[in-house]
Coordinates of C-alpha atoms in Angstrom, one line a residue:
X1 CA 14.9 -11.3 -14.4
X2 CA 18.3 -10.3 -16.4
X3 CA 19.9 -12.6 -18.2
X4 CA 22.8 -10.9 -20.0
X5 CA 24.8 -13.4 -22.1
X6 CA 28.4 -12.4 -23.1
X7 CA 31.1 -14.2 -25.4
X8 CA 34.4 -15.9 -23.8
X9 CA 36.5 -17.8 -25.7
X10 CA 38.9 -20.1 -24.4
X11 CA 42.3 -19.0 -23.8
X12 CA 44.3 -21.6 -24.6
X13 CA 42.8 -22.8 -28.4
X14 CA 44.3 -21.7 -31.5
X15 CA 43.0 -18.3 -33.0
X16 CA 41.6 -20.9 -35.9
X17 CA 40.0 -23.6 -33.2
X18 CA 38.5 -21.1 -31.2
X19 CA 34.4 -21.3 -30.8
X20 CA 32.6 -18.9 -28.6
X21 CA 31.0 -20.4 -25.6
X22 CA 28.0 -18.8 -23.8
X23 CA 27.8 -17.5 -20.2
X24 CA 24.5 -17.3 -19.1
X25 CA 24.3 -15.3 -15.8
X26 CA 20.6 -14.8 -14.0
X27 CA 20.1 -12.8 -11.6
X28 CA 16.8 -12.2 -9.5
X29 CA 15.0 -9.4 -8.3
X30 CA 16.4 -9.1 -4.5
X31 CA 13.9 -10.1 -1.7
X32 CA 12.8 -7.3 0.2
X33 CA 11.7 -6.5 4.0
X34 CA 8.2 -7.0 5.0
X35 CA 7.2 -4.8 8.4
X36 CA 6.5 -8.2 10.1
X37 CA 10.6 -8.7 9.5
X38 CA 11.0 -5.3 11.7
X39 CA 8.4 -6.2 14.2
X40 CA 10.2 -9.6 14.6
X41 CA 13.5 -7.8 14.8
X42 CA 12.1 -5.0 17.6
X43 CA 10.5 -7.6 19.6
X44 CA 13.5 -9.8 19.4
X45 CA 16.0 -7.0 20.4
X46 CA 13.7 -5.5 23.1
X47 CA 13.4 -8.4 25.1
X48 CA 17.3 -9.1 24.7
X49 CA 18.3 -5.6 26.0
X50 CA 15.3 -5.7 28.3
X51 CA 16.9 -8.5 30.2
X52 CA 20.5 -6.8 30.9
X53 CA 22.5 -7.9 27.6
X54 CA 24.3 -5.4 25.6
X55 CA 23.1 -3.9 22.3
X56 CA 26.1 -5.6 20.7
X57 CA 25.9 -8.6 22.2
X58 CA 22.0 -8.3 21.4
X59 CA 22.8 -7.9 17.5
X60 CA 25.3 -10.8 17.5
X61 CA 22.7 -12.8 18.7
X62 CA 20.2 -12.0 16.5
X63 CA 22.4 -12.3 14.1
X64 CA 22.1 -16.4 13.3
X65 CA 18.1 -16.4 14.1
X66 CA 16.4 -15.1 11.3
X67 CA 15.3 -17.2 8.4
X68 CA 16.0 -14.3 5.5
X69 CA 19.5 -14.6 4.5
X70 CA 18.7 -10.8 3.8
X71 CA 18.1 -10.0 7.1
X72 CA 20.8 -11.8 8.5
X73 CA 23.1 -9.9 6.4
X74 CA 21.7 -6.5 7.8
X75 CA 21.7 -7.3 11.3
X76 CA 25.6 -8.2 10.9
X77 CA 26.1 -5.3 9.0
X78 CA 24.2 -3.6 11.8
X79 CA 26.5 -5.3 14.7
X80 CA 29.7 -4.4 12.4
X81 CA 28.9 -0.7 12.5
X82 CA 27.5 -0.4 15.9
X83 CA 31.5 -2.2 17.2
X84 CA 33.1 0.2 15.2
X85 CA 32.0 2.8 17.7
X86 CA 28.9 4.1 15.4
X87 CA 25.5 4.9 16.5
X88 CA 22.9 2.5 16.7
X89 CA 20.9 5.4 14.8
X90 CA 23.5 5.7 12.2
X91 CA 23.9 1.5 11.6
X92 CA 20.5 1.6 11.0
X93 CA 19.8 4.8 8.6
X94 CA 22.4 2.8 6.7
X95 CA 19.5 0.5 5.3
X96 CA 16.1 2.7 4.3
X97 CA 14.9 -0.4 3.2
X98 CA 14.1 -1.9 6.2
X99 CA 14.1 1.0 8.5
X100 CA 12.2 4.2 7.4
X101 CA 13.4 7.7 8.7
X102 CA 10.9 8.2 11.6
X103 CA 12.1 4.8 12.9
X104 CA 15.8 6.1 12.8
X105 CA 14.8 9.6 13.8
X106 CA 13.4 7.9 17.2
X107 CA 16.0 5.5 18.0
X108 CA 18.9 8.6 17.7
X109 CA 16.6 10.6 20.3
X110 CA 16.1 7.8 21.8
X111 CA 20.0 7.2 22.2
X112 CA 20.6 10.7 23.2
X113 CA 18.1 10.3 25.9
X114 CA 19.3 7.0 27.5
X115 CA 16.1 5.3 27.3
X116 CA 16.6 2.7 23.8
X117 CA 14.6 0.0 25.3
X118 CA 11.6 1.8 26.2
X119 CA 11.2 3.4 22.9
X120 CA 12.3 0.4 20.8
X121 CA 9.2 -1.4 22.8
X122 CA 7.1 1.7 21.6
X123 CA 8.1 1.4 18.1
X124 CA 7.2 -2.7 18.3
X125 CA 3.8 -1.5 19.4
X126 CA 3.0 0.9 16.7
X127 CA 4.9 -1.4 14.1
X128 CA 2.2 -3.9 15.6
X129 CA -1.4 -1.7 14.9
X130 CA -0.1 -0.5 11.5
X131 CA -0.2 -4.0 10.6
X132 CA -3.4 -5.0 11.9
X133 CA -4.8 -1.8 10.6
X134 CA -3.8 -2.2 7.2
X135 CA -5.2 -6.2 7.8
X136 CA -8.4 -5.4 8.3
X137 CA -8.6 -2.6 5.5
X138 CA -7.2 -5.5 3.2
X139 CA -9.9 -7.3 4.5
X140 CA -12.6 -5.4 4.4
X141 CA -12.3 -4.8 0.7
X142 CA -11.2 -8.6 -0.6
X143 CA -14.7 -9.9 -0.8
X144 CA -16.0 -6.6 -3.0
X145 CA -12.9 -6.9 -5.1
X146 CA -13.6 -10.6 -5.3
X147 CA -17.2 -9.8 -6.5
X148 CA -15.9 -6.9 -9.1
X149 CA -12.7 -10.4 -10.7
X150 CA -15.9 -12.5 -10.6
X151 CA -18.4 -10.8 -12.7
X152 CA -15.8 -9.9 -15.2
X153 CA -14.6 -13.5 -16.1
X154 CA -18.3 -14.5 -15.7
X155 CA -18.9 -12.1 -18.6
X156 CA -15.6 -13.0 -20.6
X157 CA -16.7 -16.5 -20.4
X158 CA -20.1 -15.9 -21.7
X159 CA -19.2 -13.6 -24.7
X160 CA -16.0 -15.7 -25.8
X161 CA -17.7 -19.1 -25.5
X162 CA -21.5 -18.8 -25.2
X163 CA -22.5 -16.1 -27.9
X164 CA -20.1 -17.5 -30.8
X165 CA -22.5 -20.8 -30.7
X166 CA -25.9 -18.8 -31.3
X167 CA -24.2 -16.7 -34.1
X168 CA -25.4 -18.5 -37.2
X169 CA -28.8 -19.1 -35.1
X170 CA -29.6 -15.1 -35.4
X171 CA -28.1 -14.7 -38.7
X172 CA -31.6 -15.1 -40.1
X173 CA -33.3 -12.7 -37.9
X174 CA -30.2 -10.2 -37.3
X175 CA -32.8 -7.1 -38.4
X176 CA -35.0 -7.9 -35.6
X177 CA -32.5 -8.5 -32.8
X178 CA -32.8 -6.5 -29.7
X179 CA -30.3 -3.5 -28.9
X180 CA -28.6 -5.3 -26.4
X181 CA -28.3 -8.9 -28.2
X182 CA -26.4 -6.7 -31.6
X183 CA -23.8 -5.0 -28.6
X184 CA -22.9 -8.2 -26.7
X185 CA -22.7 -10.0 -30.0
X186 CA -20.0 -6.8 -31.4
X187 CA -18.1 -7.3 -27.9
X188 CA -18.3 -10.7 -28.7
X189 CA -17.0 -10.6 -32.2
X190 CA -14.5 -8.0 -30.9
X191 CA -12.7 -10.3 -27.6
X192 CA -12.4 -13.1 -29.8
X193 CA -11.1 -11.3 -32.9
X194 CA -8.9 -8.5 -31.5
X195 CA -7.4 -10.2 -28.3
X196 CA -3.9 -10.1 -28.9
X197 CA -4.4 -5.9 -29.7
X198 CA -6.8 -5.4 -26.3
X199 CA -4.1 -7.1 -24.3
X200 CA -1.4 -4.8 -25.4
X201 CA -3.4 -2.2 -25.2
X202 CA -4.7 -2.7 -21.7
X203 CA -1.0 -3.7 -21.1
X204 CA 0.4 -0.1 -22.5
X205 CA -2.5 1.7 -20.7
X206 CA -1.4 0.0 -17.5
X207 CA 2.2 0.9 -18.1
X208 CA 1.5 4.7 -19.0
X209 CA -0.8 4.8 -15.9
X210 CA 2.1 3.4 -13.9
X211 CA 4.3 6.1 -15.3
X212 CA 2.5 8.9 -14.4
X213 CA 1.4 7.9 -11.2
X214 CA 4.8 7.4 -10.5
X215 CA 5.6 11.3 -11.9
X216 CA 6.0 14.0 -10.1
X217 CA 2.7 15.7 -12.1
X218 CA 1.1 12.1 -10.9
X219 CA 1.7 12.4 -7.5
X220 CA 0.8 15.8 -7.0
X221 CA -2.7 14.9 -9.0
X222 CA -2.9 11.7 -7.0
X223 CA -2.2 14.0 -3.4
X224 CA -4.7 16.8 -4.3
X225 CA -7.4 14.1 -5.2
X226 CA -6.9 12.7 -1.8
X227 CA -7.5 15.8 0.0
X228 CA -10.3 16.5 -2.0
X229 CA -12.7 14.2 -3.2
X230 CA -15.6 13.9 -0.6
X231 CA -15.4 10.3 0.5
X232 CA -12.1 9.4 -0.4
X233 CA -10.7 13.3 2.3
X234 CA -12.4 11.6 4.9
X235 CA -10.8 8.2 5.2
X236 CA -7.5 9.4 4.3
X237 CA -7.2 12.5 6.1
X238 CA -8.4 9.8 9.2
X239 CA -5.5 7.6 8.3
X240 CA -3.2 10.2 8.1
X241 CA -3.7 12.0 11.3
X242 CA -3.6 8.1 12.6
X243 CA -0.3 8.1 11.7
X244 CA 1.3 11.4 12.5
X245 CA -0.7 11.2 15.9
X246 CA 1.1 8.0 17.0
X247 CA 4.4 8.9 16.0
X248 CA 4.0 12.2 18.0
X249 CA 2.4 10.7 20.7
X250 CA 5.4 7.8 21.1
X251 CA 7.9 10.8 20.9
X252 CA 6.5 12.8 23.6
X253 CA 5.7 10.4 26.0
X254 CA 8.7 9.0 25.4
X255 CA 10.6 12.4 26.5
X256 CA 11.9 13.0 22.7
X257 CA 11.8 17.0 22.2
X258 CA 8.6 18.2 20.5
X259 CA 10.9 19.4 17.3
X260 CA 12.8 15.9 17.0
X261 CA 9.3 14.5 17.0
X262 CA 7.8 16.7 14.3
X263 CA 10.9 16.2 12.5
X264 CA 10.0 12.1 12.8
X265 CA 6.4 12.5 11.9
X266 CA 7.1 14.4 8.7
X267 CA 8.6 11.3 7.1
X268 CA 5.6 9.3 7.7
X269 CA 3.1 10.5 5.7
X270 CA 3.6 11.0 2.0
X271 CA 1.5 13.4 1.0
X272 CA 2.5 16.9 -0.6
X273 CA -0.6 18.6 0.9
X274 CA -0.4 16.9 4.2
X275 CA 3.3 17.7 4.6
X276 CA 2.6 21.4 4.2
X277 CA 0.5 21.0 7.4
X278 CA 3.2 19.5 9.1
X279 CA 5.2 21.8 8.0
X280 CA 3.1 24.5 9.9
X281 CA 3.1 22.7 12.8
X282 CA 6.9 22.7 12.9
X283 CA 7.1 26.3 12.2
X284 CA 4.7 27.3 15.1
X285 CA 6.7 25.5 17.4
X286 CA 9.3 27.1 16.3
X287 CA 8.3 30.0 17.0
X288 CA 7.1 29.3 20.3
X289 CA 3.6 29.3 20.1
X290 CA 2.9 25.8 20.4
X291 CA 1.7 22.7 18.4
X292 CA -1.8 23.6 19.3
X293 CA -1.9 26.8 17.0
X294 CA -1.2 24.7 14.0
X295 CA -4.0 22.2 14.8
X296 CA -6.2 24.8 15.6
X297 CA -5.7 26.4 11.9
X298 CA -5.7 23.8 9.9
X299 CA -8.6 22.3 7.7
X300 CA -7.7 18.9 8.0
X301 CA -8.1 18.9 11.6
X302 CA -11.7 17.8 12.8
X303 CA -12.6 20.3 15.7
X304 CA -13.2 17.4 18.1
X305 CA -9.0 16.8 17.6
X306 CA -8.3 20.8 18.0
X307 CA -9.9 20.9 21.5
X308 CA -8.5 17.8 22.2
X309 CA -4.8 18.7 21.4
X310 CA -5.6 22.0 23.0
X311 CA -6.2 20.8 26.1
X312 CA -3.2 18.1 26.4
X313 CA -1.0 21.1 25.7
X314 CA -2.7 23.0 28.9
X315 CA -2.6 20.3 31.0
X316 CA 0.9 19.0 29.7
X317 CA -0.2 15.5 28.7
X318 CA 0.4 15.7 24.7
X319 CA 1.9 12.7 24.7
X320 CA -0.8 10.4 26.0
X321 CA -3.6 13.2 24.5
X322 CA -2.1 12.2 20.8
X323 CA -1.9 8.8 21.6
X324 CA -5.5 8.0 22.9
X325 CA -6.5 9.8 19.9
X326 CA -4.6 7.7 17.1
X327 CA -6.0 5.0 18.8
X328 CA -9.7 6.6 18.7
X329 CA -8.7 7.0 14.7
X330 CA -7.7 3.8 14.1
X331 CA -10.9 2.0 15.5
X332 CA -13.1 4.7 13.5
X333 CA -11.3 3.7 10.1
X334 CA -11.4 -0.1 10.6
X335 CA -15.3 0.4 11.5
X336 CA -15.9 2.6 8.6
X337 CA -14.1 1.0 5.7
X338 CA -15.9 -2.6 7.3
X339 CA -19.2 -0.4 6.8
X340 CA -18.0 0.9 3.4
X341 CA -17.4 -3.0 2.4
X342 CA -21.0 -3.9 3.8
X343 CA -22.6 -1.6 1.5
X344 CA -20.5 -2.3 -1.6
X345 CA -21.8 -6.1 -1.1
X346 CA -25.4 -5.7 -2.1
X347 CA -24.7 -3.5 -4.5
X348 CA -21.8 -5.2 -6.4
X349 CA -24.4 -8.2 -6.3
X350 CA -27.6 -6.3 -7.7
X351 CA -25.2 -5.6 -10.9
X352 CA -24.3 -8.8 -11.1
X353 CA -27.8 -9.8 -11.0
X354 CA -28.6 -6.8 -13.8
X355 CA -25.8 -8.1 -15.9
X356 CA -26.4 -11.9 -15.9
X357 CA -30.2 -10.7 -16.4
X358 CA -29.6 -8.8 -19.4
X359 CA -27.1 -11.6 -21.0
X360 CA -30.2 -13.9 -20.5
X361 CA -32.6 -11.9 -21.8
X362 CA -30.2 -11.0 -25.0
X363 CA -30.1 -14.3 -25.9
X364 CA -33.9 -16.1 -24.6
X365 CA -35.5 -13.2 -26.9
X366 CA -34.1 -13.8 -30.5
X367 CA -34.7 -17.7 -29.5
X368 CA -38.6 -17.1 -28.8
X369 CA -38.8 -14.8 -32.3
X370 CA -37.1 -17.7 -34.1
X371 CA -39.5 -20.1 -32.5
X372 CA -42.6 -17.7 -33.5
X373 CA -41.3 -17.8 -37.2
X374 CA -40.9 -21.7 -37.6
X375 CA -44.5 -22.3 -35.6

């Protein structure tokens, strides 16, 4: 939210009369695209083209359905290019925010190769699993993440509100207060005293955080922890070859040239480490001795995948080999991070049962030394 304010006086009142007045302009973040937008718009075109109407006329009548204003203004921006004899490839490359580079990458191949509608449906597809992939990953880890907001507000309650009132009940017997009764009591003393300076701290550690992720140091920390820490390789190096498999698979079973399609795959995943792989691949092809060889000497490629991709390449059915094997990926990742979220459950409750238990028993304990001194 800006709200810049800038002084205009009124032209026509004498130098002496003149009293600033105040402009006050806000402005608002701009709304952006959410991939359900795209799979709308695919779906949408695909069945228009699919049923004999040009893509111009296609765009022009997409043009008045959507209910973004946003959207409406980049589908006409869109239809404007595409009649000044542009590309469809090139009208859309014109807005990264909606469209990412393997999705423009395709449709230019796709144009070259005569068959837009096919592909476009292909694109609708994948568009369609990423979605309900990253669905059930967000749903998978709600309730644990639930659990974790929970028990923290659970505890800021109890130390804000509950341990100021037993204060001057312990003051007599503060010697002979348990370990844990003397902490909780300091965190206590500490939330309620120091607020304001834990929020901006936690606000300026946030920020900093932010910052560096966002760095190029960050990222390459945040890359090489991905590809390296033992739980965490596993489920992304599973959504990673997910991705890169699909896009590959689309290509080539869509009849886009194996380069065009590595070239589309490598702006998919963004991953320094994972791009180097990538990379390989494209360089073997290249020089001519297939896609294979790069799976086949990679790390990150379970052997299971390697023999795999080996034999679509034998049998020339990469396309559909890479295909069923995203798909394989993308049913092993929703089953594991569901099984992941299972386990966390218990767990997350057992320390919420440790740490309500130990708030009870830091406060029931000085209450049953005070009642020993009065009896």
């Amino acid at each position: 939210l800006e709200i810049p304010a800038t002084r205009s006086p009124a032209p026509s009142a004498p130098r002496a009369s003149r009293a600033p007045t105040w402009n006050m302009e806000i402005r608002f973040r701009a709304p952006r695209i959410t991939l359900q937008q795209r799979i709308t718009f695919t779906e949408r075109l695909v069945l228009l083209l699919e049923t004999g109407v040009s893509l111009f006329e296609a765009l022009k009548a997409m043009q008045h359905q959507p209910e973004s204003p946003l959207l409406a203004s980049i589908i006409e921006s869109i239809a404007d290019t595409v009649s000044e004899g542009k590309s469809f490839s090139f009208a859309l490359g014109k807005h990264p925010e909606m469209f990412s580079s393997t999705y423009v990458s395709l449709v230019g191949a796709a144009e070259e190769g005569g068959f837009l509608p096919q592909v476009l449906a292909q694109l609708h597809k994948m568009d369609e699993k990423n979605s309900q992939l990253s669905s059930n990953i967000k749903a998978a880890l709600s309730y644990p993440l639930f659990l974790i907001g929970f028990s923290v507000l659970v505890v800021g309650f109890v130390l804000v509100f509950i341990f100021p009132k037993f204060e001057a009940l312990f003051a007599s017997i503060r010697d002979q207060l348990p370990a844990t009764t003397l902490f909780l009591m300091a965190m206590s003393g500490l939330l309620r005293n120091h607020w304001l300076v834990l929020g901006v701290g936690c606000g300026a550690c946030t920020w900093a955080a932010h910052r560096w992720i966002s760095s190029v140091r960050g990222r390459l920390a945040l890359d090489r922890a991905k590809m390296r820490l033992p739980v965490i390789r596993d489920i992304f190096t599973q959504i990673y070859l997910s991705q890169t498999l699909s896009v590959l698979g689309l290509s080539l079973s869509s009849g886009v040239p194996i380069t065009v399609a590595l070239k589309a795959s490598q702006g998919v995943v963004r991953n320094v480490f994972f791009a180097g792989f990538l990379e390989d691949l494209k360089q073997h092809v290249n020089e001519g001795r297939g896609i294979a060889v790069g799976f086949n000497r990679s790390e990150l490629v379970p052997p299971l995948v390697q023999q795999m991709i080996t034999t679509g390449e034998q049998t020339g059915n990469l396309g559909m080999v890479m295909t069923r094997v995203a798909e394989f990926y993308e049913r092993e990742l929703t089953r594991r991070i569901t099984a992941m979220s299972k386990a966390i459950e218990p767990i997350m409750l057992i320390v919420m049962g440790i740490v309500v238990g130990l708030i009870v028993v830091s406060l029931i304990l000085p209450i049953f030394k005070l009642s020993r001194a009065i009896h």
